[in-house]
PDB file of C-alpha atoms and ligand atoms in Angstrom:
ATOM      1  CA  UNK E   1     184.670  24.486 212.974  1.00 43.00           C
ATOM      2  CA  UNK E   2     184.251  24.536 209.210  1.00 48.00           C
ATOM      3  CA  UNK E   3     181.463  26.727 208.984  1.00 54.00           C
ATOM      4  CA  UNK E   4     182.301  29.780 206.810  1.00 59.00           C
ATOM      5  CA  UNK E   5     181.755  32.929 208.553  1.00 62.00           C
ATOM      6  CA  UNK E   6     179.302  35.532 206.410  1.00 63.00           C
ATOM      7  CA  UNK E   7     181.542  37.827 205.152  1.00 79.00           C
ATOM      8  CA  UNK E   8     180.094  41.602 206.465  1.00 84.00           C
ATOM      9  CA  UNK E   9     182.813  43.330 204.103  1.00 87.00           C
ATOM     10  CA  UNK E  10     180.773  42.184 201.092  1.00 91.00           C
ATOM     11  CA  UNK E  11     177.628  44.421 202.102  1.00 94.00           C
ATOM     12  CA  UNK E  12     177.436  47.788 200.527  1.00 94.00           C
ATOM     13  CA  UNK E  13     175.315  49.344 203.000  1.00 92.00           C
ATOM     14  CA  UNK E  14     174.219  52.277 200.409  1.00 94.00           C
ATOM     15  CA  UNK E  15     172.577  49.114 198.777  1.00 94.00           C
ATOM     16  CA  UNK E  16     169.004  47.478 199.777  1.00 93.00           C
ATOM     17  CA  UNK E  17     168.500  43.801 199.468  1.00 95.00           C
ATOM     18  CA  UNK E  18     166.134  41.175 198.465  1.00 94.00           C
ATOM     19  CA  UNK E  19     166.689  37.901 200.795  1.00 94.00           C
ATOM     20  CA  UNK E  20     167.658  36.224 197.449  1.00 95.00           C
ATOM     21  CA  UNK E  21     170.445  38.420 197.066  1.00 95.00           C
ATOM     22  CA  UNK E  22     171.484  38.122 200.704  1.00 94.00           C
ATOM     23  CA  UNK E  23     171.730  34.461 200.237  1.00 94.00           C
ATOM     24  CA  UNK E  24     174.034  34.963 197.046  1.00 94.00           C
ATOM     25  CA  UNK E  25     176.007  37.922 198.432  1.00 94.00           C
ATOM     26  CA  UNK E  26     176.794  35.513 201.779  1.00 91.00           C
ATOM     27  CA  UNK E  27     177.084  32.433 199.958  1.00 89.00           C
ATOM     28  CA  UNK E  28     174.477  31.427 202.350  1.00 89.00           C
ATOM     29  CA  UNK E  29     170.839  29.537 202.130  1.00 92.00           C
ATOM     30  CA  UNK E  30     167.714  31.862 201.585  1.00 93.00           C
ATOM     31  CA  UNK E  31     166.188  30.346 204.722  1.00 93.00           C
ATOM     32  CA  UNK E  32     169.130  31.019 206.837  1.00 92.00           C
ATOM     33  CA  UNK E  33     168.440  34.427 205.373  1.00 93.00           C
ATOM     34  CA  UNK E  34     164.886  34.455 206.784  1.00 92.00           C
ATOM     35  CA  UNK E  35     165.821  33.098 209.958  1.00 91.00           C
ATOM     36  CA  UNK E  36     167.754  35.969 210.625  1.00 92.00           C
ATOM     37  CA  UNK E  37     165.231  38.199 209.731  1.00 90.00           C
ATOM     38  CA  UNK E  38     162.664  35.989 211.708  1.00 88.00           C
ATOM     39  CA  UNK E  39     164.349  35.278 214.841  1.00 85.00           C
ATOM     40  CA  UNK E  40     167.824  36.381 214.727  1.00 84.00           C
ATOM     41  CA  UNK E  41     166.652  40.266 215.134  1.00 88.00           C
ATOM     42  CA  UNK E  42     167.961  41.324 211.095  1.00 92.00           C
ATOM     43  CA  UNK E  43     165.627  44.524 210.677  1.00 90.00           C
ATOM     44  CA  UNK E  44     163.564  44.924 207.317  1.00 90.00           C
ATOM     45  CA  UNK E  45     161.858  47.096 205.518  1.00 84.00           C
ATOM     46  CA  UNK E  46     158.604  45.996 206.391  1.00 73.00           C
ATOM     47  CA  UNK E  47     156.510  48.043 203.675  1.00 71.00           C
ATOM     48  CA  UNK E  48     157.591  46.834 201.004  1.00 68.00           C
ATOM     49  CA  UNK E  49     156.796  43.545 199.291  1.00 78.00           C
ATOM     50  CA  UNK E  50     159.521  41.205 198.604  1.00 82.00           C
ATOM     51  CA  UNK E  51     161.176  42.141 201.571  1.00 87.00           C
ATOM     52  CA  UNK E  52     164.143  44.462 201.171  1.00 93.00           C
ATOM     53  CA  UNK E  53     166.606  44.354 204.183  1.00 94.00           C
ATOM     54  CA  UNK E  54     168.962  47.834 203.852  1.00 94.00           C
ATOM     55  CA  UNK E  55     172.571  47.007 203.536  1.00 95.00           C
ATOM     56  CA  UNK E  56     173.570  48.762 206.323  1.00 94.00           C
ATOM     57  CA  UNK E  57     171.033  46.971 208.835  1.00 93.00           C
ATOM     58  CA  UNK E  58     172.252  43.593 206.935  1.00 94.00           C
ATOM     59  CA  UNK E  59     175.859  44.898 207.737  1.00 93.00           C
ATOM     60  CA  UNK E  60     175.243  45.866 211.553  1.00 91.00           C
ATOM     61  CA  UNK E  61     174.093  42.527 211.909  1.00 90.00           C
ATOM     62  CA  UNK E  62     176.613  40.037 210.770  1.00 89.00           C
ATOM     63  CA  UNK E  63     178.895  42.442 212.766  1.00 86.00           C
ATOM     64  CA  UNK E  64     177.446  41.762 216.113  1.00 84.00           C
ATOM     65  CA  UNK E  65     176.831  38.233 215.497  1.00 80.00           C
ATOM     66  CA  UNK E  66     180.698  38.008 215.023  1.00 76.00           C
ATOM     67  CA  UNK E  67     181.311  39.255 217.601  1.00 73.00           C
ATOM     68  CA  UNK E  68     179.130  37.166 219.418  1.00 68.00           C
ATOM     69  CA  UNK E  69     179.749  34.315 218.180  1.00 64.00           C
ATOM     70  CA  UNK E  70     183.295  35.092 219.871  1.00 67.00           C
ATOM     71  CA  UNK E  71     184.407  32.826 222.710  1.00 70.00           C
ATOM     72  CA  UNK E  72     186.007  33.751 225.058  1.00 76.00           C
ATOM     73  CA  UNK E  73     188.775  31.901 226.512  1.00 85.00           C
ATOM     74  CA  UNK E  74     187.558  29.795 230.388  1.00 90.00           C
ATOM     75  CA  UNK E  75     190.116  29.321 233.011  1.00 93.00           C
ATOM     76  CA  UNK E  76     192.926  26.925 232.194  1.00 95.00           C
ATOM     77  CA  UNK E  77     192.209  27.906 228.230  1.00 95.00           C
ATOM     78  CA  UNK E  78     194.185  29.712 225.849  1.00 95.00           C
ATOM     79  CA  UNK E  79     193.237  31.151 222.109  1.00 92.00           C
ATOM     80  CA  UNK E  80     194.877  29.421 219.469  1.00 92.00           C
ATOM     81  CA  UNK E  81     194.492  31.159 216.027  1.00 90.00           C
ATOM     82  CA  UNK E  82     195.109  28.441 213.644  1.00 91.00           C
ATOM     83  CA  UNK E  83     192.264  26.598 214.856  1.00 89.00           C
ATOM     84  CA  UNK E  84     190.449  29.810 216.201  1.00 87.00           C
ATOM     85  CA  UNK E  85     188.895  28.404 218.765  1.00 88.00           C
ATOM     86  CA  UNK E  86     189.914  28.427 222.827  1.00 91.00           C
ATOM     87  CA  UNK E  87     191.909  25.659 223.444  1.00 94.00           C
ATOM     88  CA  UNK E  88     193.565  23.546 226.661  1.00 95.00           C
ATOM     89  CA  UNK E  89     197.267  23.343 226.221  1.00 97.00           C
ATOM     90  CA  UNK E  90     198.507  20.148 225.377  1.00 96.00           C
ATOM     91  CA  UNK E  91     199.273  18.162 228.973  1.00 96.00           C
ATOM     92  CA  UNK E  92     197.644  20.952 230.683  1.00 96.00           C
ATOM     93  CA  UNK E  93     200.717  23.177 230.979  1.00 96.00           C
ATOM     94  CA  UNK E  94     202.142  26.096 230.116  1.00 96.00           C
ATOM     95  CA  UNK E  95     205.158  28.606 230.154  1.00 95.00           C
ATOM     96  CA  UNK E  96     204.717  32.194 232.606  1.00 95.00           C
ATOM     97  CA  UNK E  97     206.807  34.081 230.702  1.00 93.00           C
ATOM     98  CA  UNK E  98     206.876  37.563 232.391  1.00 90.00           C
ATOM     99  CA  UNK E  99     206.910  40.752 230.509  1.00 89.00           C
ATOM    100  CA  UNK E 100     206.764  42.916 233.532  1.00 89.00           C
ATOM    101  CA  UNK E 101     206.766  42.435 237.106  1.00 88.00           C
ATOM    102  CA  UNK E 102     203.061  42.350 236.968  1.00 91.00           C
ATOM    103  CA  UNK E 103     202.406  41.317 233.594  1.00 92.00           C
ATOM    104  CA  UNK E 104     203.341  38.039 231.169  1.00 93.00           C
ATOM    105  CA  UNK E 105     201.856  35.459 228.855  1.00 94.00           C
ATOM    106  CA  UNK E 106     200.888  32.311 229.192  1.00 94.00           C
ATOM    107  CA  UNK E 107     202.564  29.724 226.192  1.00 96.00           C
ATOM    108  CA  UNK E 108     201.407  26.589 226.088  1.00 97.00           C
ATOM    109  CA  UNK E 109     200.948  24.150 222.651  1.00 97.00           C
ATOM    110  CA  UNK E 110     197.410  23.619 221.453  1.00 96.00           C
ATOM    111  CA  UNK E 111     196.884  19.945 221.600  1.00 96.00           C
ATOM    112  CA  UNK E 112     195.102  19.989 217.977  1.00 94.00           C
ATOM    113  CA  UNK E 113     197.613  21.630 215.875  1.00 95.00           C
ATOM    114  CA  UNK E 114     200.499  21.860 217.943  1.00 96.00           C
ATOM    115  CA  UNK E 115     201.045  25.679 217.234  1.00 94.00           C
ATOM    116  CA  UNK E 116     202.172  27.511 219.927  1.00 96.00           C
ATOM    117  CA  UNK E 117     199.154  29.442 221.947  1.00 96.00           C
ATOM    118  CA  UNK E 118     199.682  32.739 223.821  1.00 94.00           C
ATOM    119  CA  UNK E 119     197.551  34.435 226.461  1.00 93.00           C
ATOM    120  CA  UNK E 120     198.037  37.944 228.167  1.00 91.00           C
ATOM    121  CA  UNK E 121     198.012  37.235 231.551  1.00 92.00           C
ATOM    122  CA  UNK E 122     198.308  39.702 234.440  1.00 92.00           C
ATOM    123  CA  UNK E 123     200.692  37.716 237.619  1.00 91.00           C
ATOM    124  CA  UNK E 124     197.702  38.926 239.830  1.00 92.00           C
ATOM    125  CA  UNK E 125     195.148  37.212 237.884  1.00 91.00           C
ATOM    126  CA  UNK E 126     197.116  33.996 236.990  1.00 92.00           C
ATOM    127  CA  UNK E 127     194.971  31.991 240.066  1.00 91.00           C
ATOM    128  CA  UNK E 128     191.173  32.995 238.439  1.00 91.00           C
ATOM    129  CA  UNK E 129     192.885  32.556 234.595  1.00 92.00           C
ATOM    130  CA  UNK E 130     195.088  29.236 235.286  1.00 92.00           C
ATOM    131  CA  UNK E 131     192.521  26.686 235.755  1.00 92.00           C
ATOM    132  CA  UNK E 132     194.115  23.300 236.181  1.00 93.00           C
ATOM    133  CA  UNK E 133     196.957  24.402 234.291  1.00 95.00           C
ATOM    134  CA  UNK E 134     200.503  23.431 235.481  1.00 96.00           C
ATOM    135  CA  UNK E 135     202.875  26.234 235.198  1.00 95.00           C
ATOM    136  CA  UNK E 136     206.226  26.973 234.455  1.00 94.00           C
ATOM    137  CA  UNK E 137     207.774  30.233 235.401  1.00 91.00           C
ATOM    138  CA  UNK E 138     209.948  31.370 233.119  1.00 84.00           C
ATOM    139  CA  UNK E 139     211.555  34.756 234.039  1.00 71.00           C
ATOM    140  CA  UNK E 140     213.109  36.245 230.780  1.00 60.00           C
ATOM    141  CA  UNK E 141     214.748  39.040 232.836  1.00 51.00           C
ATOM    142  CA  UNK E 142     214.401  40.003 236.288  1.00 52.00           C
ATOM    143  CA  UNK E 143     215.322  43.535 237.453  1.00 51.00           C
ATOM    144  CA  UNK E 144     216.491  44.819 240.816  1.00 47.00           C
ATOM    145  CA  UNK E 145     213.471  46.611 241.259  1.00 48.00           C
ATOM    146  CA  UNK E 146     211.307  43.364 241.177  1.00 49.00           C
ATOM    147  CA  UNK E 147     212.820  41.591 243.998  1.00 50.00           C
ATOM    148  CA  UNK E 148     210.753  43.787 246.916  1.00 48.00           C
ATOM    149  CA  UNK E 149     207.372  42.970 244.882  1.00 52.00           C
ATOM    150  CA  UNK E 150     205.779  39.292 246.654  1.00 52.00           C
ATOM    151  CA  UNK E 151     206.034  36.470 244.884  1.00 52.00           C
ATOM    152  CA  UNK E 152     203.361  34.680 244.173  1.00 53.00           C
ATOM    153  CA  UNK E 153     204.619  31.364 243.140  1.00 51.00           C
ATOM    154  CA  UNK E 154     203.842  29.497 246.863  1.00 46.00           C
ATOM    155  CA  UNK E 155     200.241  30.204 245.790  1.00 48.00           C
ATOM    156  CA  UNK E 156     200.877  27.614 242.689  1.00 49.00           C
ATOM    157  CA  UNK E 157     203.335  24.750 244.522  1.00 44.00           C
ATOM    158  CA  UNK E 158     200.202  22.955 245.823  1.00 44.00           C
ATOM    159  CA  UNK E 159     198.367  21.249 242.716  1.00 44.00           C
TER     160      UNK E 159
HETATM  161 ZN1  LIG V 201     195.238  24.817 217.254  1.00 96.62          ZN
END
């Protein structure tokens, strides 16, 4: 995970651009340039010889692909933004720490870095959003109210 994200601030979109200045502006190979334009969907100016791509198409494009290139966290897998990458808690388990009677976050340790990882987890959800992850419920303050709502918990007892 060393790979340098292109950096889409750096494109002045009032600007046009040559795929030689692409590559410089991006710190990025001319080819990787072309590829973009070639199969990665980057629109250019077609009429016009070199190639210009307009900064804002350049722009639109390294914003979606970063978005893209997003993953989203699996069941069982939790963000962790030191190594920014979904991660499975270290031992497979992690804290329930409610927020709300219907809402919480999932702590666990990434096993990588050993910061600790957070999820926003709804108590509904927690079966699809678990995975094989072993978890501790760790009520932080439990109102009167909360006591008529079911508790879920037998769900979890069975690994
Ligand atoms: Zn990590």
């Amino acid at each position: 995970m060393r790979k340098r994200r292109p950096h889409y601030r750096l494109v002045k979109i009032h600007r046009s651009y040559k795929v030689e200045e692409v590559a410089r502006l991006l710190s990025t190979h001319k080819n990787t340039v072309r590829a973009w334009v070639k199969t990665g969907g980057l629109p250019t100016c077609d009429t016009t010889r070199p190639i210009l791509i307009l900064g804002r198409d350049l722009r639109a494009f390294l914003q979606k692909r970063r978005t893209k290139n997003k993953r989203p966290c699996k069941p069982g897998e939790i963000y962790c933004v030191r190594c920014h990458a979904p991660k499975q808690p270290a031992g497979d388990m992690a804290d329930y720490q409610s927020i709300t009677a219907s809402l919480g976050n999932l702590i666990g340790i990434c096993p990588d870095c050993g910061t600790m990882i957070y999820r926003h987890a709804s108590r509904v959800k927690l079966p699809e959003i678990r995975g094989k992850l072993d978890i501790t419920f760790t009520e932080a303050e439990r109102r009167v109210s909360d006591s008529s709502l079911p508790i879920v918990n037998s769900d979890f007892s069975q690994g």
